[in-house]
CSV table of C-alpha atoms and ligand atoms in Angstrom, one decimal:
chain,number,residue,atom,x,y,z
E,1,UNK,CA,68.1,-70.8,19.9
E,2,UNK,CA,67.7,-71.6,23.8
E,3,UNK,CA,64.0,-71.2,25.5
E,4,UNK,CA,63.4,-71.4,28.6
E,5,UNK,CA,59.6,-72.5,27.7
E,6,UNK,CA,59.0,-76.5,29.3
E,7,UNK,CA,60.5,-79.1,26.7
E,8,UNK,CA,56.7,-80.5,25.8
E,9,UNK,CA,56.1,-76.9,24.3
E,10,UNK,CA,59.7,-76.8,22.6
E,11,UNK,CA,59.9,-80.6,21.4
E,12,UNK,CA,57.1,-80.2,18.9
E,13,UNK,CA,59.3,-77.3,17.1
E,14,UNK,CA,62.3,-78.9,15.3
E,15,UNK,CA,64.8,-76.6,15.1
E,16,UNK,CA,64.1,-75.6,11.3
E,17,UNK,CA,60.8,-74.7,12.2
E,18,UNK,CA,62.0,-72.7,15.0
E,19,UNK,CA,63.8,-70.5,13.2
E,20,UNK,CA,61.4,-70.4,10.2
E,21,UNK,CA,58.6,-69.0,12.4
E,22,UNK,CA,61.1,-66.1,13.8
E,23,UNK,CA,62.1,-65.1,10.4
E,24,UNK,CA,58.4,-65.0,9.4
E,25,UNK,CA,57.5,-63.5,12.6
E,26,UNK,CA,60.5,-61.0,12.1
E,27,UNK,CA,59.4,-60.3,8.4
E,28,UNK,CA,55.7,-59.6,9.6
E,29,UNK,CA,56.8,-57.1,11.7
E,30,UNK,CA,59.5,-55.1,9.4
E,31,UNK,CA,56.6,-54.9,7.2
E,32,UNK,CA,53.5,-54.1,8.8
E,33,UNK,CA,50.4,-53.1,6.9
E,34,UNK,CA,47.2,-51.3,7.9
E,35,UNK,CA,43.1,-53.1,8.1
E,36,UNK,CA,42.3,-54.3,4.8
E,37,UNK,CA,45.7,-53.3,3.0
E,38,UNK,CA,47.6,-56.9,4.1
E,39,UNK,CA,48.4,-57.4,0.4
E,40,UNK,CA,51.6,-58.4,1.5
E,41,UNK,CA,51.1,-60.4,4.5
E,42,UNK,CA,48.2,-62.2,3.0
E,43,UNK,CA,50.4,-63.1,0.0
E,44,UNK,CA,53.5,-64.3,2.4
E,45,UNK,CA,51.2,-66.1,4.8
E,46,UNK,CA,49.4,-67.9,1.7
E,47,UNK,CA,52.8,-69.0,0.7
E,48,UNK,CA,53.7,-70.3,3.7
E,49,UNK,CA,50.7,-72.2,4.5
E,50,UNK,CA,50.5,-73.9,0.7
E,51,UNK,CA,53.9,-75.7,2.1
E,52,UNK,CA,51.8,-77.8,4.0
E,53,UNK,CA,49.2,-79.6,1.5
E,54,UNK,CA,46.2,-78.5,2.8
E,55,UNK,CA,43.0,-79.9,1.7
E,56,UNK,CA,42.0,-76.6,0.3
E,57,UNK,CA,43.6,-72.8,1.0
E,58,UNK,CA,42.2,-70.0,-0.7
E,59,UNK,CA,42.0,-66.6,-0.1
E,60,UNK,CA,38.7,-65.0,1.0
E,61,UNK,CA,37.1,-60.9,2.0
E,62,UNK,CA,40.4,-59.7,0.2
E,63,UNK,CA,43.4,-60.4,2.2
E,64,UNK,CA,42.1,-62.8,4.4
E,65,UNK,CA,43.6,-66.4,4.0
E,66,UNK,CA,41.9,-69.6,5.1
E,67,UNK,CA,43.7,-73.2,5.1
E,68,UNK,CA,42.1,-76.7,5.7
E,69,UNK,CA,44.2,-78.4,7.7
E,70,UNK,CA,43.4,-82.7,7.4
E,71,UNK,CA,42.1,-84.4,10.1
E,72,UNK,CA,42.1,-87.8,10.9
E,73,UNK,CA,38.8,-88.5,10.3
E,74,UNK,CA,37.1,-86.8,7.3
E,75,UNK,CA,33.7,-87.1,8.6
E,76,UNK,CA,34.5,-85.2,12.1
E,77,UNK,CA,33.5,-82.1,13.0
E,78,UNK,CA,35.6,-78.8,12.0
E,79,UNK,CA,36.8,-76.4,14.2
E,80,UNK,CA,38.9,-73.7,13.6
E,81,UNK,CA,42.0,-71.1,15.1
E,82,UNK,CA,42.1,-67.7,14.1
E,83,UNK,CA,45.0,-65.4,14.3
E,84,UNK,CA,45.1,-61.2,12.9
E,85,UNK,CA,47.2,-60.0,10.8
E,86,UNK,CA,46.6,-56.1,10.4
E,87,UNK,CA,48.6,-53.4,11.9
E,88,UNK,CA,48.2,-49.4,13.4
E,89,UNK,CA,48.9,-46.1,12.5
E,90,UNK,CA,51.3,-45.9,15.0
E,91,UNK,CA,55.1,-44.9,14.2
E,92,UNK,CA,57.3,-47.1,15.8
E,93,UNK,CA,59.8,-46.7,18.7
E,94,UNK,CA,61.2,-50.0,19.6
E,95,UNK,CA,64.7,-50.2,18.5
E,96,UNK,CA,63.7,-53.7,16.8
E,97,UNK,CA,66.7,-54.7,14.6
E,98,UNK,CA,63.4,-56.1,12.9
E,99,UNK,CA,61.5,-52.7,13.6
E,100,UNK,CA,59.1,-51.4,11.0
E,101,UNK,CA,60.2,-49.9,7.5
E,102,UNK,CA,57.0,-48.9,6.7
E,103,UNK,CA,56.9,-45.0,8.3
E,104,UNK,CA,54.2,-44.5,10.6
E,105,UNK,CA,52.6,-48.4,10.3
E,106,UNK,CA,53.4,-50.6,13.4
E,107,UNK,CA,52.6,-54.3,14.6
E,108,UNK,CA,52.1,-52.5,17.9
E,109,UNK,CA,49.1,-55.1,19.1
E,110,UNK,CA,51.4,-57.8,18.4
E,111,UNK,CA,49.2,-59.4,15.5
E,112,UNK,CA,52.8,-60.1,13.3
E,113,UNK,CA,52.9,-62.8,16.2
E,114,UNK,CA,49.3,-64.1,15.7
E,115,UNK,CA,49.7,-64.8,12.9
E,116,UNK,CA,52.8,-66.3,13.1
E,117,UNK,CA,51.6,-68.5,15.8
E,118,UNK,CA,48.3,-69.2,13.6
E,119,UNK,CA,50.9,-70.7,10.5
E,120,UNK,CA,52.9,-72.6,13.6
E,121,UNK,CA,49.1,-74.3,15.1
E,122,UNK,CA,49.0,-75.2,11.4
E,123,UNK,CA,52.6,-76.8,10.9
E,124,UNK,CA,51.7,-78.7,14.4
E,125,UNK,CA,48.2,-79.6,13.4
E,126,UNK,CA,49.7,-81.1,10.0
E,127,UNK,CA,52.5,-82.6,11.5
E,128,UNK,CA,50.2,-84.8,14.1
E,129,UNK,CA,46.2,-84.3,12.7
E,130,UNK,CA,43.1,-83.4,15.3
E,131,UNK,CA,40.6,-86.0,14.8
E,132,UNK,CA,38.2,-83.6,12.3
E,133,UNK,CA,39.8,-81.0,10.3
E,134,UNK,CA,41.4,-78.0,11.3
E,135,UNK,CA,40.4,-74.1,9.5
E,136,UNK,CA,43.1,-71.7,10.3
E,137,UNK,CA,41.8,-68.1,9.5
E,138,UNK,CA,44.3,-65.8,9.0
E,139,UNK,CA,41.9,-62.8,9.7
E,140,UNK,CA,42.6,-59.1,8.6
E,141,UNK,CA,41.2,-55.9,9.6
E,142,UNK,CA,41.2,-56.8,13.2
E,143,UNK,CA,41.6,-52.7,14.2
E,144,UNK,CA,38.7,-51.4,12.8
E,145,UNK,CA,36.2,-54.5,13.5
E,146,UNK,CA,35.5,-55.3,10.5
E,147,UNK,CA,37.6,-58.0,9.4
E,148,UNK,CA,36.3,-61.2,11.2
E,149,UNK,CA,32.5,-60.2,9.5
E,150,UNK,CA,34.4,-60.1,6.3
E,151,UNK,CA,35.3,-63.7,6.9
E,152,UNK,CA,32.1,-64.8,8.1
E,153,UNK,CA,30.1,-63.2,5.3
E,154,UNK,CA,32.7,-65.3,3.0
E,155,UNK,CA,31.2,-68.6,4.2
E,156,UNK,CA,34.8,-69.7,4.8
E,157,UNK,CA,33.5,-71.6,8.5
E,158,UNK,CA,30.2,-72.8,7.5
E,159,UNK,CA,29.5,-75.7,9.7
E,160,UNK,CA,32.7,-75.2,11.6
E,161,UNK,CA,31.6,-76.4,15.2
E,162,UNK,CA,34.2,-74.4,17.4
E,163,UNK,CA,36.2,-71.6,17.3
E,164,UNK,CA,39.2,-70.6,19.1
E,165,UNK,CA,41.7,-67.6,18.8
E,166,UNK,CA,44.3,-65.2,21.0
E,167,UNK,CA,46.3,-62.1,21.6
E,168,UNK,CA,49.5,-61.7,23.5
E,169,UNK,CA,50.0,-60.0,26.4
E,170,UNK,CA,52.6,-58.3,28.4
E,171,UNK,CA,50.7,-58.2,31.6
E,172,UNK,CA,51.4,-62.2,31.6
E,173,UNK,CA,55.4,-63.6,31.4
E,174,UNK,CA,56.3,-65.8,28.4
E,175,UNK,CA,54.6,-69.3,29.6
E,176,UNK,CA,51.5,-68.1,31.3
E,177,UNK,CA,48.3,-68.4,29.3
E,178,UNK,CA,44.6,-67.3,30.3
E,179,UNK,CA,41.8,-69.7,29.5
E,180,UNK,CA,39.0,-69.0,31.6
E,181,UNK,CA,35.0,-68.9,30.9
E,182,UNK,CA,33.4,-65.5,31.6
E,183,UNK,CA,34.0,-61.9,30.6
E,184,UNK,CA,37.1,-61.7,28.3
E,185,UNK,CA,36.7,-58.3,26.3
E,186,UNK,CA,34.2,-55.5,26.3
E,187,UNK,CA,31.6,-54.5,23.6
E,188,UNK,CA,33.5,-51.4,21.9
E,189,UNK,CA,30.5,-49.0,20.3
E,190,UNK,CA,31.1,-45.6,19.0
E,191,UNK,CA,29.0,-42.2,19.0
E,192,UNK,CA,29.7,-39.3,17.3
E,193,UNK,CA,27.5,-36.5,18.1
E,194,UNK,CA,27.0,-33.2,15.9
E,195,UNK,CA,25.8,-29.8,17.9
E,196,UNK,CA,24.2,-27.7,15.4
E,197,UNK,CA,23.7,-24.0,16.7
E,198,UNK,CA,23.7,-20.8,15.5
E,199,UNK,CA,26.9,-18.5,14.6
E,200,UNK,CA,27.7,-15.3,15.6
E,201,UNK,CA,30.0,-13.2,16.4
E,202,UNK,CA,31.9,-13.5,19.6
E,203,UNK,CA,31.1,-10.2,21.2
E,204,UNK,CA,27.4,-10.9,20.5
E,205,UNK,CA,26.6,-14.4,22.2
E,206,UNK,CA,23.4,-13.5,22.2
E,207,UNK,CA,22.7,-13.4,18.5
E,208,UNK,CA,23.9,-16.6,18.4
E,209,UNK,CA,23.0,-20.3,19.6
E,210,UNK,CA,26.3,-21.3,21.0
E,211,UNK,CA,27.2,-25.3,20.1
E,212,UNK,CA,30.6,-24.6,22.1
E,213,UNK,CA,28.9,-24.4,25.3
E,214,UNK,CA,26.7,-26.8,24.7
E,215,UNK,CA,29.3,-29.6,24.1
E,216,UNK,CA,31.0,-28.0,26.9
E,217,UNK,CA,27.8,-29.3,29.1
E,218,UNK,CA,27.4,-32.2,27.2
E,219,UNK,CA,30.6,-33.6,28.1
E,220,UNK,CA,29.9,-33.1,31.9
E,221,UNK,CA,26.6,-34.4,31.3
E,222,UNK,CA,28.2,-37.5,29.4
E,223,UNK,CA,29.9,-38.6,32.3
E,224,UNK,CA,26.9,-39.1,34.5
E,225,UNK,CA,26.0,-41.9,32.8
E,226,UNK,CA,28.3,-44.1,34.4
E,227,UNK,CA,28.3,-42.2,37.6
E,228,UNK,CA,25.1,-42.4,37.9
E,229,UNK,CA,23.0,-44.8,35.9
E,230,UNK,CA,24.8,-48.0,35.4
E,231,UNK,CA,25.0,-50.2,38.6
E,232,UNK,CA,28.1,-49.7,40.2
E,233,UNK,CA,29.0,-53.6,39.9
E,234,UNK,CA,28.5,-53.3,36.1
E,235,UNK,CA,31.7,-52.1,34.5
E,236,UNK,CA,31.4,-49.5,31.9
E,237,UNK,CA,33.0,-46.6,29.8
E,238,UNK,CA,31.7,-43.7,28.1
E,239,UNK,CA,35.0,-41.6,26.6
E,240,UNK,CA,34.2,-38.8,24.6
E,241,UNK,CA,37.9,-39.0,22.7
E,242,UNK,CA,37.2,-36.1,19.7
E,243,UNK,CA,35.8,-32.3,19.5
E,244,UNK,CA,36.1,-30.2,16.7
E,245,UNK,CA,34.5,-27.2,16.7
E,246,UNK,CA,35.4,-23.2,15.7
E,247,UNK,CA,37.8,-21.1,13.8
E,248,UNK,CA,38.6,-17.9,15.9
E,249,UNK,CA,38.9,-17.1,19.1
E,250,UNK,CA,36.2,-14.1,18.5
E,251,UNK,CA,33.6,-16.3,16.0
E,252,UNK,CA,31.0,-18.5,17.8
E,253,UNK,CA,30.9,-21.4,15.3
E,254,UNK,CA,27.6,-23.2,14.2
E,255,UNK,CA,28.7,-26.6,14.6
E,256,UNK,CA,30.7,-28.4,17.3
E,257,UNK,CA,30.9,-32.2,16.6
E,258,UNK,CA,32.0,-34.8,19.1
E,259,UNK,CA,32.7,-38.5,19.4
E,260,UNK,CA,33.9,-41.2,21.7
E,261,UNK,CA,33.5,-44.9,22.1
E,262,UNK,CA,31.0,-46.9,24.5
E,263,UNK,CA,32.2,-50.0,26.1
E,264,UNK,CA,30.3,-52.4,28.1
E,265,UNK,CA,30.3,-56.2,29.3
E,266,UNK,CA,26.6,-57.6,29.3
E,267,UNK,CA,24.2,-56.2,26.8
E,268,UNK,CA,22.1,-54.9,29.4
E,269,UNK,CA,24.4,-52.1,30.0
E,270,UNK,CA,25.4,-52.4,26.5
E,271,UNK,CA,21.8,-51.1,25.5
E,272,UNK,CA,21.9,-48.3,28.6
E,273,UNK,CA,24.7,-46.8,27.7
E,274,UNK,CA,23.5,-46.6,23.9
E,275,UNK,CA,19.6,-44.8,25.3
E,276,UNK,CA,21.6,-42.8,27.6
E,277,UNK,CA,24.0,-41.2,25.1
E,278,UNK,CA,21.4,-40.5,22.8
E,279,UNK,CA,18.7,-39.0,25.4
E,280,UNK,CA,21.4,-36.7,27.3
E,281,UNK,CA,22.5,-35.3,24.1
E,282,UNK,CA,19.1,-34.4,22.8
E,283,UNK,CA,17.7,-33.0,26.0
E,284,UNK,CA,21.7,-31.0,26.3
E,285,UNK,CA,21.0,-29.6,23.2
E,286,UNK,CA,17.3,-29.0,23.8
E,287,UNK,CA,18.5,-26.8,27.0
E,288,UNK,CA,20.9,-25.0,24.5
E,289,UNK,CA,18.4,-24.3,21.4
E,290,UNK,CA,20.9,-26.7,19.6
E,291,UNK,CA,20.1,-29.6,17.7
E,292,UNK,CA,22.0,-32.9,18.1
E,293,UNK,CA,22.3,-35.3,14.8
E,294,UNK,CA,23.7,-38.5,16.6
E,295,UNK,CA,25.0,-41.4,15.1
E,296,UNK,CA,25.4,-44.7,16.9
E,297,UNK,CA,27.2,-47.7,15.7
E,298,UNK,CA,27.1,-51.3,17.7
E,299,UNK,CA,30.5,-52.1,17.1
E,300,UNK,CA,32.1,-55.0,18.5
E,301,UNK,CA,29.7,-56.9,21.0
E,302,UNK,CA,31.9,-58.1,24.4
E,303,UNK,CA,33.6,-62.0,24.3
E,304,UNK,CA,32.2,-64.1,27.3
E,305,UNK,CA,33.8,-67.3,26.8
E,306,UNK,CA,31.1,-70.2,27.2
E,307,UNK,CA,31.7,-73.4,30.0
E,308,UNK,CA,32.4,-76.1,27.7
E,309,UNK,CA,35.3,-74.4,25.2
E,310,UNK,CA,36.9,-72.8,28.0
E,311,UNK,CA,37.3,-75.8,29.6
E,312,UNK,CA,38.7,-77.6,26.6
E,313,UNK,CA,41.1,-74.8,26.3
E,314,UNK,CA,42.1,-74.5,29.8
E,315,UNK,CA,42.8,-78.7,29.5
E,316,UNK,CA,44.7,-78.0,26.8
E,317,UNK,CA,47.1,-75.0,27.9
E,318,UNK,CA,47.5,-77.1,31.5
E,319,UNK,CA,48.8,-80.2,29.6
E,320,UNK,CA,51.2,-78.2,27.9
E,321,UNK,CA,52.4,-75.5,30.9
E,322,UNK,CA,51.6,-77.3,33.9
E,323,UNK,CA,48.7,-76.1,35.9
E,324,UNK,CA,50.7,-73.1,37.2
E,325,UNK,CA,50.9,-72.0,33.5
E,326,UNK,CA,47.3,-71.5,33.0
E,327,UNK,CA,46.5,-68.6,35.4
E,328,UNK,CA,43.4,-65.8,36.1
E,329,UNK,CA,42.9,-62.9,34.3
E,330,UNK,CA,42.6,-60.5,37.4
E,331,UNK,CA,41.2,-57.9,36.0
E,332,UNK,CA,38.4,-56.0,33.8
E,333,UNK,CA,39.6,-55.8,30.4
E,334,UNK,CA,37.7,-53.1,28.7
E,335,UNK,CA,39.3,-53.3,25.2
E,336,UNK,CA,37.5,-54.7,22.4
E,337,UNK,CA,38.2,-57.9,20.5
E,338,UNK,CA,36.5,-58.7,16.9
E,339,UNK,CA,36.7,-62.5,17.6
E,340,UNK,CA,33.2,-61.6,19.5
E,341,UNK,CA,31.5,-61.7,15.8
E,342,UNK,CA,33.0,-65.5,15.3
E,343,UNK,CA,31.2,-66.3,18.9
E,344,UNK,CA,27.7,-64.6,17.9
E,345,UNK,CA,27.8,-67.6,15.6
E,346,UNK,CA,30.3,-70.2,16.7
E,347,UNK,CA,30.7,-71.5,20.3
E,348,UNK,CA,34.5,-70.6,21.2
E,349,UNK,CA,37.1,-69.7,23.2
E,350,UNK,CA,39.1,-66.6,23.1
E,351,UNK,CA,42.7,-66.9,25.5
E,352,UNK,CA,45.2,-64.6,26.5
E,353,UNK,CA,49.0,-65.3,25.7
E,354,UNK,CA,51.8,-64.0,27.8
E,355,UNK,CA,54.5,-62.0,26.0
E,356,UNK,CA,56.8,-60.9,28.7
E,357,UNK,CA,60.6,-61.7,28.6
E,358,UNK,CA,62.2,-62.5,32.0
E,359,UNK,CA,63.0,-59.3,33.5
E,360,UNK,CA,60.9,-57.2,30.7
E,361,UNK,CA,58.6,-54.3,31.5
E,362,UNK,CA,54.5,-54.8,31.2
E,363,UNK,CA,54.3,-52.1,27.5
E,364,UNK,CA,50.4,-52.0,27.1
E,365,UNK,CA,49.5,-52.9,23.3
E,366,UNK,CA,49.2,-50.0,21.4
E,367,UNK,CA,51.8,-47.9,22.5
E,368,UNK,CA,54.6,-47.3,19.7
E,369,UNK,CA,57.1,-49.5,22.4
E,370,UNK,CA,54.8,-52.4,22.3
E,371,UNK,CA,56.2,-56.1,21.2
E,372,UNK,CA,55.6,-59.7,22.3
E,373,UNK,CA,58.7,-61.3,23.2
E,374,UNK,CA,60.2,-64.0,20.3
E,375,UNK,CA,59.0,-67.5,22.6
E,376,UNK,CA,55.3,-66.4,23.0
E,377,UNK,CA,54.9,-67.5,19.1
E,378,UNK,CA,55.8,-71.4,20.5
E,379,UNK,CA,53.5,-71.0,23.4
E,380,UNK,CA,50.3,-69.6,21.0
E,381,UNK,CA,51.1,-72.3,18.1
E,382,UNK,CA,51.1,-75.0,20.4
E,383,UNK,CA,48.1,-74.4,23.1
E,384,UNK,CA,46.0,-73.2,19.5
E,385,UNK,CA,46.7,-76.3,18.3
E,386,UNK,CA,46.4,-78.6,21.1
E,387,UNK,CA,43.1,-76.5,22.1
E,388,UNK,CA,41.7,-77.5,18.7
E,389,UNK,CA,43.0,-81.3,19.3
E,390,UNK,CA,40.9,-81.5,22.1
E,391,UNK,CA,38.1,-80.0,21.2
E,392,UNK,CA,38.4,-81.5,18.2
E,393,UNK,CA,38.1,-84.9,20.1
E,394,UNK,CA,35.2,-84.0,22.3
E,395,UNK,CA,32.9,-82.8,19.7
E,396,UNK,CA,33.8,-86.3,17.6
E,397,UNK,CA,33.1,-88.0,20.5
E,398,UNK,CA,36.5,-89.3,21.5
E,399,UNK,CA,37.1,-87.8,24.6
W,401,NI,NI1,45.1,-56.7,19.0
């Protein structure tokens, strides 16, 4: 196997170990499974990681899988490296030789390589030790936000000091790496929004109290929120992305029911968009003798990475990729990320991977064409594991 990835990235992967981590990567991907079904995956990454002696591994929330990896020093501080494991409902349309036999599941957000590269930071981290010890989380259920709770309702990182995960890219080529402090990933809330009218029938509109027309006005309405009420310089995002409503084309239904997702980088704006929602749909269907049942759920809150772990992280990625490695992220990113529940608790770093091939297109994650390219597994193992060797180092002092 040839890379063009800088020898100090390459050198810490013998050859055997190379090729193990494609075939697991490879093996991940033929056989993806959805949030909380990794029965699989978890079994095949437990296997993998019991290889390595770990002071403990154990298997936590259901399918997530959690390996101690020793440190140097027993009595140093923990930190930990997460990778996902869960796939999407997606069918997929790669042309993989390696591409998906399990009909309409796909590793389209690339976490077959997270979690690859989270068993490869753990090979490294036993092969040459961090000064404390090393958690790797292999974390499920990254899709629907509830997976990275799981694990820290588990107690699995009690008393773990730092925190530090990823997710590939396409935007970035194979060798560049994002590890900046600041905004990384939005808060990503959903509503869902019932209009309760009354029916009728459709030649006799005013018999009836018409939920049709008023979703149809609250969806304009909607949309003034960020028009209109968050500062311009704060981004934001209100998508209504469902209605259902009706039967016939000549019945005015009772009951039109919408829902969408909020998204949001400081919780100032987080909070507006929340009041906002919730205010313009009960004075829309006020104005249309409706009334709205709304239900809000604070998903996801946004991942600002803190001064001091983005630092370590950025050391990390530059001693490994050169300074030119380690570039900006250039852009809003307004997707969500469940690694903001670890940093609610645990200061952290969350970094972006690039998973372009030379010459390859920029395929956004999600779509059913989406894959990281084979070398962006060595590039996540080893800045994950060098990130938690130097933060590992700092924190017991040593740096
Ligand atoms: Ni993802």
């Amino acid at each position: 196997m040839t890379s063009l990835l800088p020898p100090i990235v390459m050198s810490q992967f013998p050859e055997a170990l190379r090729a193990r981590l494609v075939a697991l990567r490879r093996d991940l991907h033929c056989h993806p499974e959805l949030s909380l079904k990794e029965e699989r995956t978890a079994a095949k990454l437990h296997d993998e990681l019991a290889l390595l002696n770990p002071v403990s591994l154990s298997r936590v929330a259901g399918t997530a899988v959690i390996a101690r990896i020793k440190g140097r020093d027993p009595k140093a501080p923990v930190v930990a490296v997460r990778g996902d494991i869960d796939a999407l409902p997606i069918r997929e349309a790669t042309g993989l030789e390696y591409a998906s036999t399990n009909h309409g599941v796909m590793h389209a957000c690339g976490h077959d390589v997270h979690a690859t590269w989270a068993l490869g930071a753990a090979y490294l981290l036993a092969a040459n030790p961090a000064a404390g010890d090393v958690i790797v989380v292999l974390q499920p259920a990254e899709e629907i936000g509830k997976g990275a709770q799981a694990v820290l309702a588990s107690g699995a990182l009690e008393g773990v000091a730092a925190i530090f995960g990823a997710h590939v890219d396409r935007r970035f080529a194979v060798g560049q790496v994002v590890a900046q402090e600041g905004p990384l990933a939005a808060s990503a809330d959903t509503f869902d929004i019932r209009l309760v009218g009354a029916g009728a029938h459709g030649a006799r509109p005013h018999e009836a109290a018409d939920p049709v027309v008023g979703a149809g006005a609250l969806i304009g309405a909607l949309q003034t929120i960020v028009s209109r009420r968050v500062n311009p310089a704060d981004p934001a995002v209100v998508t209504v992305g469902s209605i259902h409503g009706g039967t016939a084309s000549n019945v005015i239904p009772d009951e039109v029911r919408l829902t969408g997702t909020l998204r949001a980088m400081d919780p100032h704006t987080r909070r507006l968009l929340h009041d906002e929602v919730r205010r313009i749909a009960e004075a829309v269907a006020s104005t249309y003798r409706l009334t709205a049942h709304i239900e809000m759920d604070w998903n996801t809150p946004p991942i600002v990475n803190p001064a001091r772990e983005s630092a370590w992280a950025c050391h990390a990625a530059q001693s490994l990729l050169g300074e030119e490695g380690v570039v900006p992220l250039g852009f809003v990113n307004m997707g969500g990320e469940d690694f903001a529940f670890y940093m609610e608790k645990i200061p952290g770093c969350f970094l972006r991977i690039g998973a372009r091939e030379p010459g390859g297109e920029v395929i956004p994650a999600h779509s059913p064409k989406f894959h990281a390219a084979e070398d962006s597994i060595f590039v996540g193992a080893a800045v994950l594991a060098e990130t938690a060797r130097v933060a590992s180092a700092a924190l017991a002092g040593q740096a």
